[in-house]
Amino acid sequence: MARLAEVSTATVSRVLSGGKPVSPEVTERVRAAANDVGYRPNPAAQTLLRGSSRTVGVVVPDLGNPYFAEILKGLAAEAAAEKHHTLVAGTEEDPEQEYRSAIELARWVDGLLLCAPRMSTPRLREVAEAARRLVLINRVLRHHAVGSVVVDYHLGVRALCEHLAALGHKRIAYLQGPTAAWSDQQRQRGFRSPEASGLTIIRVPCGSTLADGREAVEEALTYKPTAIICFNDHVAVGVLSRLRELGLSVPHDLSVAGIDNAPMSAHTDPGLTTYAVSTVEVGRQAWSRFAPKPSTATTHIRGELITRASTAPPPHKSPRG
Amino acid sequence: MARLAEVSTATVSRVLSGGKPVSPEVTERVRAAANDVGYRPNPAAQTLLRGSSRTVGVVVPDLGNPYFAEILKGLAAEAAAEKHHTLVAGTEEDPEQEYRSAIELARWVDGLLLCAPRMSTPRLREVAEAARRLVLINRVLRHHAVGSVVVDYHLGVRALCEHLAALGHKRIAYLQGPTAAWSDQQRQRGFRSPEASGLTIIRVPCGSTLADGREAVEEALTYKPTAIICFNDHVAVGVLSRLRELGLSVPHDLSVAGIDNAPMSAHTDPGLTTYAVSTVEVGRQAWSRFAPKPSTATTHIRGELITRASTAPPPHKSPRG
DNA sequence: TTGAAAGCGCTAACAC
DNA sequence: GTGTTAGCGCTTTCAA
């Protein structure tokens, strides 16, 4: 390639990287030759030399979950716009695999993004040491050079509670997320003030998927709540579907609310009341956190209450009364 | 690190790669030192030397689309199981960006997977030349060393048609996918035999998203079909939602069917009749196509008809008659 | 069994 | 404005 254009390899490099002084005539000759052979510099060699791969890594519990898929989308788009690649790893919700993927990717990438990591704090700290830059979604870690993007779920839960209380609800079931999910604890915080105001919150173990929601419904009903708040919209869709099977009408017999405003939540029947969070925005913010000196360690993302048809005043008697 | 264990770098390498003759005593010393310092070899250097990055690339039109997200999930899981990393790029449905991403990634990765590529055949061929291995999803290319995994959508469409015909439908609207989508042409092929048998198919321009589905409904209705087949389940959910707004009842006034069996399709109201395709399986097959010498160039994936409540016999009069 | 040295492909530093 | 050279961090000869 260099000899095809009859120049040194250094000149080729100068032309292709740009910004270096090269005569127009030579520039042309090199461009032509490169084009001819379809020459592109070896990225591994470039990486080795410059000490940066222009790559960010993303580790998510479940690549199939639209919530994380959209965060990934937001991040990948931002990264691509600044000529960076994106490495991904799904962890199948397994903290062990999450840790291994993170440690492994850390060595490759300029910046690492961990979405809702479930691993222990000491391990997280290990990852922080291994990574050049680390950003966390929906978790925080006291450590220099680790940034976070967290959704203020406690505000969302509180808003949902206030909305339901205003409608007249007094007994609300909360379908909990995965144990050890930091973001579930965030949500739980949001119940403090409503509980202090006299609202009864019944916590029901659940999870984060549609199937989890379906399965948790019957237990939740044994507590005779007039409304159900779900860990996320996925769960809520599962709940809606199961309630329909059980012959209960939403919102007539029971109100249901989700969190996240998943793409489909506007199109369920009835439409789902939820706390809307822009996942793509989360991804974007995560990217901006890779910048050298962010002013604060944690970016808070605030959502907004979206009321749709799935919430209404409670029936006069308890459902199935 | 090497001097910490008082050995040469060559010995360190031998211990860490394994399989080379090293005395147990030295092995132990190196292991300890590596563990101490948290040493991990520089992947760029390894890549440069061995000429392989142990990485596969995936290019998808939309990372936020669950269909592609799940293919990515399937592939990433398989890749990780064999110690490979996964690079992703979303193209925002833009053929130009798709081409650039593909060419760019090709240089990095050992194998490249293009999902439903929209780029022109000549460009696709260029990518094929640039990539070490290339696999296509839902598109084929006559080229040595290019494999494909295609879903037999024509079978799906035919099955859907036969199902609807058996219910008594005679006029069916088809909401088309994105122009230039190879997989839409596949679907169109599926109408040949039903049309020959006397079924009327009305093609309505649409797209691949929920919003596209919503918007296409009114035009579709002007043709007074008794059933609508949608490019995919996303579109179908949009259609369902819009029909509800218009006060039309599914399946009483109109039958609706989708393609793909998206996760939510079992939980819409009414449940969606669809042609089910295992996306994760597609991802897995794609990975297996990266093997050195696959026996055939194209893997066909066959789905199955799933009938749910969204399809039923047509009303006696045309809807809104 | 171990060490020394070459070289993977590239770019920055230094000549000219 | 251009060529020559050193060296990024690793693994793999080749010697010892």
PDB file of C-alpha atoms in Angstrom, chain A residues 16-192:
ATOM      1  CA  LEU A  16      -5.134   9.217   6.709  1.00  0.00           C
ATOM      2  CA  SER A  17      -5.139  10.777  10.159  1.00  0.00           C
ATOM      3  CA  GLY A  18      -5.242  14.248   8.670  1.00  0.00           C
ATOM      4  CA  GLY A  19      -4.083  17.537  10.151  1.00  0.00           C
ATOM      5  CA  LYS A  20      -0.448  16.811   9.346  1.00  0.00           C
ATOM      6  CA  PRO A  21       1.498  18.734   6.683  1.00  0.00           C
ATOM      7  CA  VAL A  22       1.471  16.753   3.435  1.00  0.00           C
ATOM      8  CA  SER A  23       1.693  18.126  -0.085  1.00  0.00           C
ATOM      9  CA  PRO A  24      -1.587  18.056  -1.997  1.00  0.00           C
ATOM     10  CA  GLU A  25      -0.031  15.973  -4.726  1.00  0.00           C
ATOM     11  CA  VAL A  26       1.119  13.224  -2.351  1.00  0.00           C
ATOM     12  CA  THR A  27      -2.130  13.383  -0.430  1.00  0.00           C
ATOM     13  CA  GLU A  28      -3.957  12.641  -3.652  1.00  0.00           C
ATOM     14  CA  ARG A  29      -1.659   9.783  -4.547  1.00  0.00           C
ATOM     15  CA  VAL A  30      -2.095   8.146  -1.135  1.00  0.00           C
ATOM     16  CA  ARG A  31      -5.850   8.609  -1.131  1.00  0.00           C
ATOM     17  CA  ALA A  32      -6.071   6.970  -4.528  1.00  0.00           C
ATOM     18  CA  ALA A  33      -3.911   4.033  -3.532  1.00  0.00           C
ATOM     19  CA  ALA A  34      -5.808   3.538  -0.273  1.00  0.00           C
ATOM     20  CA  ASN A  35      -9.061   3.622  -2.108  1.00  0.00           C
ATOM     21  CA  ASP A  36      -7.698   1.190  -4.659  1.00  0.00           C
ATOM     22  CA  VAL A  37      -6.623  -1.441  -2.197  1.00  0.00           C
ATOM     23  CA  GLY A  38      -9.434  -0.674   0.218  1.00  0.00           C
ATOM     24  CA  TYR A  39      -6.831   0.002   2.853  1.00  0.00           C
ATOM     25  CA  ARG A  40      -7.947   0.750   6.407  1.00  0.00           C
ATOM     26  CA  PRO A  41      -5.520   0.975   9.328  1.00  0.00           C
ATOM     27  CA  ASN A  42      -5.496  -1.912  11.766  1.00  0.00           C
ATOM     28  CA  PRO A  43      -7.486  -0.758  14.784  1.00  0.00           C
ATOM     29  CA  ALA A  44      -5.660  -3.044  17.184  1.00  0.00           C
ATOM     30  CA  ALA A  45      -2.355  -1.448  16.264  1.00  0.00           C
ATOM     31  CA  GLN A  46      -3.827   2.019  16.646  1.00  0.00           C
ATOM     32  CA  THR A  47      -5.291   1.082  19.988  1.00  0.00           C
ATOM     33  CA  LEU A  48      -2.030  -0.338  21.193  1.00  0.00           C
ATOM     34  CA  LEU A  49      -0.171   2.781  20.249  1.00  0.00           C
ATOM     35  CA  ARG A  50      -2.529   5.445  21.477  1.00  0.00           C
ATOM     36  CA  GLY A  51      -3.594   3.510  24.541  1.00  0.00           C
ATOM     37  CA  SER A  52      -7.274   3.989  23.843  1.00  0.00           C
ATOM     38  CA  SER A  53      -9.653   1.832  21.900  1.00  0.00           C
ATOM     39  CA  ARG A  54     -12.289   4.504  21.323  1.00  0.00           C
ATOM     40  CA  THR A  55     -14.729   1.993  22.688  1.00  0.00           C
ATOM     41  CA  VAL A  56     -17.198   2.004  25.551  1.00  0.00           C
ATOM     42  CA  GLY A  57     -18.569  -1.070  27.251  1.00  0.00           C
ATOM     43  CA  VAL A  58     -22.100  -1.620  28.445  1.00  0.00           C
ATOM     44  CA  VAL A  59     -23.165  -4.357  30.829  1.00  0.00           C
ATOM     45  CA  VAL A  60     -26.878  -4.956  31.280  1.00  0.00           C
ATOM     46  CA  PRO A  61     -28.836  -7.567  33.236  1.00  0.00           C
ATOM     47  CA  ASP A  62     -30.978  -8.444  30.222  1.00  0.00           C
ATOM     48  CA  LEU A  63     -30.433  -7.354  26.650  1.00  0.00           C
ATOM     49  CA  GLY A  64     -33.956  -8.447  25.780  1.00  0.00           C
ATOM     50  CA  ASN A  65     -35.498  -6.033  28.251  1.00  0.00           C
ATOM     51  CA  PRO A  66     -36.655  -2.939  26.338  1.00  0.00           C
ATOM     52  CA  TYR A  67     -35.710  -0.743  29.254  1.00  0.00           C
ATOM     53  CA  PHE A  68     -32.049  -1.647  28.936  1.00  0.00           C
ATOM     54  CA  ALA A  69     -32.233  -1.992  25.182  1.00  0.00           C
ATOM     55  CA  GLU A  70     -33.209   1.649  24.967  1.00  0.00           C
ATOM     56  CA  ILE A  71     -30.499   2.799  27.317  1.00  0.00           C
ATOM     57  CA  LEU A  72     -28.082   0.906  25.125  1.00  0.00           C
ATOM     58  CA  LYS A  73     -29.583   2.542  22.077  1.00  0.00           C
ATOM     59  CA  GLY A  74     -29.161   6.010  23.549  1.00  0.00           C
ATOM     60  CA  LEU A  75     -25.593   5.371  24.569  1.00  0.00           C
ATOM     61  CA  ALA A  76     -24.566   3.673  21.337  1.00  0.00           C
ATOM     62  CA  ALA A  77     -25.971   6.534  19.301  1.00  0.00           C
ATOM     63  CA  GLU A  78     -24.067   9.144  21.302  1.00  0.00           C
ATOM     64  CA  ALA A  79     -20.912   7.083  21.207  1.00  0.00           C
ATOM     65  CA  ALA A  80     -21.127   6.544  17.459  1.00  0.00           C
ATOM     66  CA  ALA A  81     -21.607  10.269  16.944  1.00  0.00           C
ATOM     67  CA  GLU A  82     -18.228  10.768  18.562  1.00  0.00           C
ATOM     68  CA  LYS A  83     -16.553   7.925  16.700  1.00  0.00           C
ATOM     69  CA  HIS A  84     -16.650   5.433  19.494  1.00  0.00           C
ATOM     70  CA  HIS A  85     -17.701   1.824  19.361  1.00  0.00           C
ATOM     71  CA  THR A  86     -19.900   0.040  21.854  1.00  0.00           C
ATOM     72  CA  LEU A  87     -19.207  -3.341  23.385  1.00  0.00           C
ATOM     73  CA  VAL A  88     -22.123  -5.048  25.115  1.00  0.00           C
ATOM     74  CA  ALA A  89     -22.600  -7.892  27.507  1.00  0.00           C
ATOM     75  CA  GLY A  90     -25.806  -9.342  28.893  1.00  0.00           C
ATOM     76  CA  THR A  91     -25.538 -11.020  32.263  1.00  0.00           C
ATOM     77  CA  GLU A  92     -28.758 -13.046  32.429  1.00  0.00           C
ATOM     78  CA  GLU A  93     -29.404 -11.259  35.735  1.00  0.00           C
ATOM     79  CA  ASP A  94     -26.516 -13.169  37.321  1.00  0.00           C
ATOM     80  CA  PRO A  95     -24.261 -11.060  39.608  1.00  0.00           C
ATOM     81  CA  GLU A  96     -21.368 -13.447  39.119  1.00  0.00           C
ATOM     82  CA  GLN A  97     -21.501 -13.187  35.356  1.00  0.00           C
ATOM     83  CA  GLU A  98     -21.998  -9.458  35.699  1.00  0.00           C
ATOM     84  CA  TYR A  99     -18.777  -9.136  37.638  1.00  0.00           C
ATOM     85  CA  ARG A 100     -16.795 -11.256  35.202  1.00  0.00           C
ATOM     86  CA  SER A 101     -18.100  -9.390  32.170  1.00  0.00           C
ATOM     87  CA  ALA A 102     -17.348  -6.060  33.795  1.00  0.00           C
ATOM     88  CA  ILE A 103     -13.791  -6.975  34.730  1.00  0.00           C
ATOM     89  CA  GLU A 104     -13.208  -8.418  31.296  1.00  0.00           C
ATOM     90  CA  LEU A 105     -14.615  -5.459  29.394  1.00  0.00           C
ATOM     91  CA  ALA A 106     -12.854  -2.979  31.649  1.00  0.00           C
ATOM     92  CA  ARG A 107      -9.551  -3.901  30.093  1.00  0.00           C
ATOM     93  CA  TRP A 108     -10.829  -3.274  26.586  1.00  0.00           C
ATOM     94  CA  VAL A 109     -12.721  -0.066  26.847  1.00  0.00           C
ATOM     95  CA  ASP A 110     -12.125   3.593  27.568  1.00  0.00           C
ATOM     96  CA  GLY A 111     -15.286   3.781  29.627  1.00  0.00           C
ATOM     97  CA  LEU A 112     -17.547   1.205  31.188  1.00  0.00           C
ATOM     98  CA  LEU A 113     -21.251   1.536  31.866  1.00  0.00           C
ATOM     99  CA  LEU A 114     -22.930  -0.808  34.325  1.00  0.00           C
ATOM    100  CA  CYS A 115     -26.708  -0.822  34.206  1.00  0.00           C
ATOM    101  CA  ALA A 116     -28.423  -1.521  37.491  1.00  0.00           C
ATOM    102  CA  PRO A 117     -25.525  -3.645  38.705  1.00  0.00           C
ATOM    103  CA  ARG A 118     -26.434  -6.305  41.246  1.00  0.00           C
ATOM    104  CA  MET A 119     -22.910  -7.216  42.328  1.00  0.00           C
ATOM    105  CA  SER A 120     -21.681  -6.530  45.846  1.00  0.00           C
ATOM    106  CA  THR A 121     -20.144  -3.193  46.718  1.00  0.00           C
ATOM    107  CA  PRO A 122     -16.607  -4.573  47.236  1.00  0.00           C
ATOM    108  CA  ARG A 123     -16.690  -6.174  43.802  1.00  0.00           C
ATOM    109  CA  LEU A 124     -18.078  -3.040  42.309  1.00  0.00           C
ATOM    110  CA  ARG A 125     -15.152  -1.228  43.839  1.00  0.00           C
ATOM    111  CA  GLU A 126     -12.810  -3.738  42.211  1.00  0.00           C
ATOM    112  CA  VAL A 127     -14.373  -3.009  38.848  1.00  0.00           C
ATOM    113  CA  ALA A 128     -13.975   0.684  39.521  1.00  0.00           C
ATOM    114  CA  GLU A 129     -10.246   0.142  40.007  1.00  0.00           C
ATOM    115  CA  ALA A 130      -9.950  -1.920  36.849  1.00  0.00           C
ATOM    116  CA  ALA A 131     -11.860   0.465  34.588  1.00  0.00           C
ATOM    117  CA  ARG A 132     -10.462   3.656  33.174  1.00  0.00           C
ATOM    118  CA  ARG A 133     -13.805   5.320  33.706  1.00  0.00           C
ATOM    119  CA  LEU A 134     -16.889   3.836  35.288  1.00  0.00           C
ATOM    120  CA  VAL A 135     -20.477   5.000  35.155  1.00  0.00           C
ATOM    121  CA  LEU A 136     -23.345   3.366  36.985  1.00  0.00           C
ATOM    122  CA  ILE A 137     -27.020   3.431  36.161  1.00  0.00           C
ATOM    123  CA  ASN A 138     -29.429   3.301  39.090  1.00  0.00           C
ATOM    124  CA  ARG A 139     -26.767   2.703  41.654  1.00  0.00           C
ATOM    125  CA  VAL A 140     -24.201   4.867  43.380  1.00  0.00           C
ATOM    126  CA  LEU A 141     -20.737   4.141  44.702  1.00  0.00           C
ATOM    127  CA  ARG A 142     -18.584   6.414  46.770  1.00  0.00           C
ATOM    128  CA  HIS A 143     -15.410   6.389  44.744  1.00  0.00           C
ATOM    129  CA  HIS A 144     -13.501   9.025  42.885  1.00  0.00           C
ATOM    130  CA  ALA A 145     -13.884   8.707  39.133  1.00  0.00           C
ATOM    131  CA  VAL A 146     -17.150   6.795  39.352  1.00  0.00           C
ATOM    132  CA  GLY A 147     -20.201   8.635  38.134  1.00  0.00           C
ATOM    133  CA  SER A 148     -23.833   7.674  38.327  1.00  0.00           C
ATOM    134  CA  VAL A 149     -27.032   8.333  36.491  1.00  0.00           C
ATOM    135  CA  VAL A 150     -29.984   7.579  38.706  1.00  0.00           C
ATOM    136  CA  VAL A 151     -33.657   7.912  38.095  1.00  0.00           C
ATOM    137  CA  ASP A 152     -35.373   9.469  41.075  1.00  0.00           C
ATOM    138  CA  TYR A 153     -37.752   6.586  41.573  1.00  0.00           C
ATOM    139  CA  HIS A 154     -38.692   7.693  45.070  1.00  0.00           C
ATOM    140  CA  LEU A 155     -40.262  10.775  43.539  1.00  0.00           C
ATOM    141  CA  GLY A 156     -42.092   8.575  41.069  1.00  0.00           C
ATOM    142  CA  VAL A 157     -43.462   6.289  43.726  1.00  0.00           C
ATOM    143  CA  ARG A 158     -44.502   9.236  45.830  1.00  0.00           C
ATOM    144  CA  ALA A 159     -46.254  10.853  42.880  1.00  0.00           C
ATOM    145  CA  LEU A 160     -48.069   7.604  42.155  1.00  0.00           C
ATOM    146  CA  CYS A 161     -49.138   7.315  45.793  1.00  0.00           C
ATOM    147  CA  GLU A 162     -50.377  10.887  45.910  1.00  0.00           C
ATOM    148  CA  HIS A 163     -52.290  10.366  42.697  1.00  0.00           C
ATOM    149  CA  LEU A 164     -53.957   7.246  44.076  1.00  0.00           C
ATOM    150  CA  ALA A 165     -54.599   8.820  47.467  1.00  0.00           C
ATOM    151  CA  ALA A 166     -56.273  11.766  45.762  1.00  0.00           C
ATOM    152  CA  LEU A 167     -58.545   9.275  44.014  1.00  0.00           C
ATOM    153  CA  GLY A 168     -59.492   7.889  47.416  1.00  0.00           C
ATOM    154  CA  HIS A 169     -57.312   4.780  47.680  1.00  0.00           C
ATOM    155  CA  LYS A 170     -56.151   3.736  51.147  1.00  0.00           C
ATOM    156  CA  ARG A 171     -54.741   0.209  50.710  1.00  0.00           C
ATOM    157  CA  ILE A 172     -52.143  -0.185  48.016  1.00  0.00           C
ATOM    158  CA  ALA A 173     -50.134  -3.275  47.141  1.00  0.00           C
ATOM    159  CA  TYR A 174     -46.607  -2.777  45.876  1.00  0.00           C
ATOM    160  CA  LEU A 175     -45.156  -5.547  43.715  1.00  0.00           C
ATOM    161  CA  GLN A 176     -41.472  -5.488  44.576  1.00  0.00           C
ATOM    162  CA  GLY A 177     -38.613  -5.769  42.115  1.00  0.00           C
ATOM    163  CA  PRO A 178     -35.752  -8.261  42.221  1.00  0.00           C
ATOM    164  CA  THR A 179     -34.224  -8.585  45.644  1.00  0.00           C
ATOM    165  CA  ALA A 180     -30.859  -6.835  45.766  1.00  0.00           C
ATOM    166  CA  ALA A 181     -31.965  -4.361  43.137  1.00  0.00           C
ATOM    167  CA  TRP A 182     -30.745  -1.027  44.346  1.00  0.00           C
ATOM    168  CA  SER A 183     -33.454   0.671  42.340  1.00  0.00           C
ATOM    169  CA  ASP A 184     -36.129  -1.231  44.279  1.00  0.00           C
ATOM    170  CA  GLN A 185     -34.802   0.283  47.469  1.00  0.00           C
ATOM    171  CA  GLN A 186     -35.056   3.656  45.800  1.00  0.00           C
ATOM    172  CA  ARG A 187     -38.701   2.989  45.105  1.00  0.00           C
ATOM    173  CA  GLN A 188     -39.330   1.815  48.654  1.00  0.00           C
ATOM    174  CA  ARG A 189     -37.988   5.131  49.930  1.00  0.00           C
ATOM    175  CA  GLY A 190     -40.823   6.782  48.065  1.00  0.00           C
ATOM    176  CA  PHE A 191     -43.409   5.109  50.285  1.00  0.00           C
ATOM    177  CA  ARG A 192     -42.170   6.727  53.498  1.00  0.00           C
TER     178      ARG A 192
END
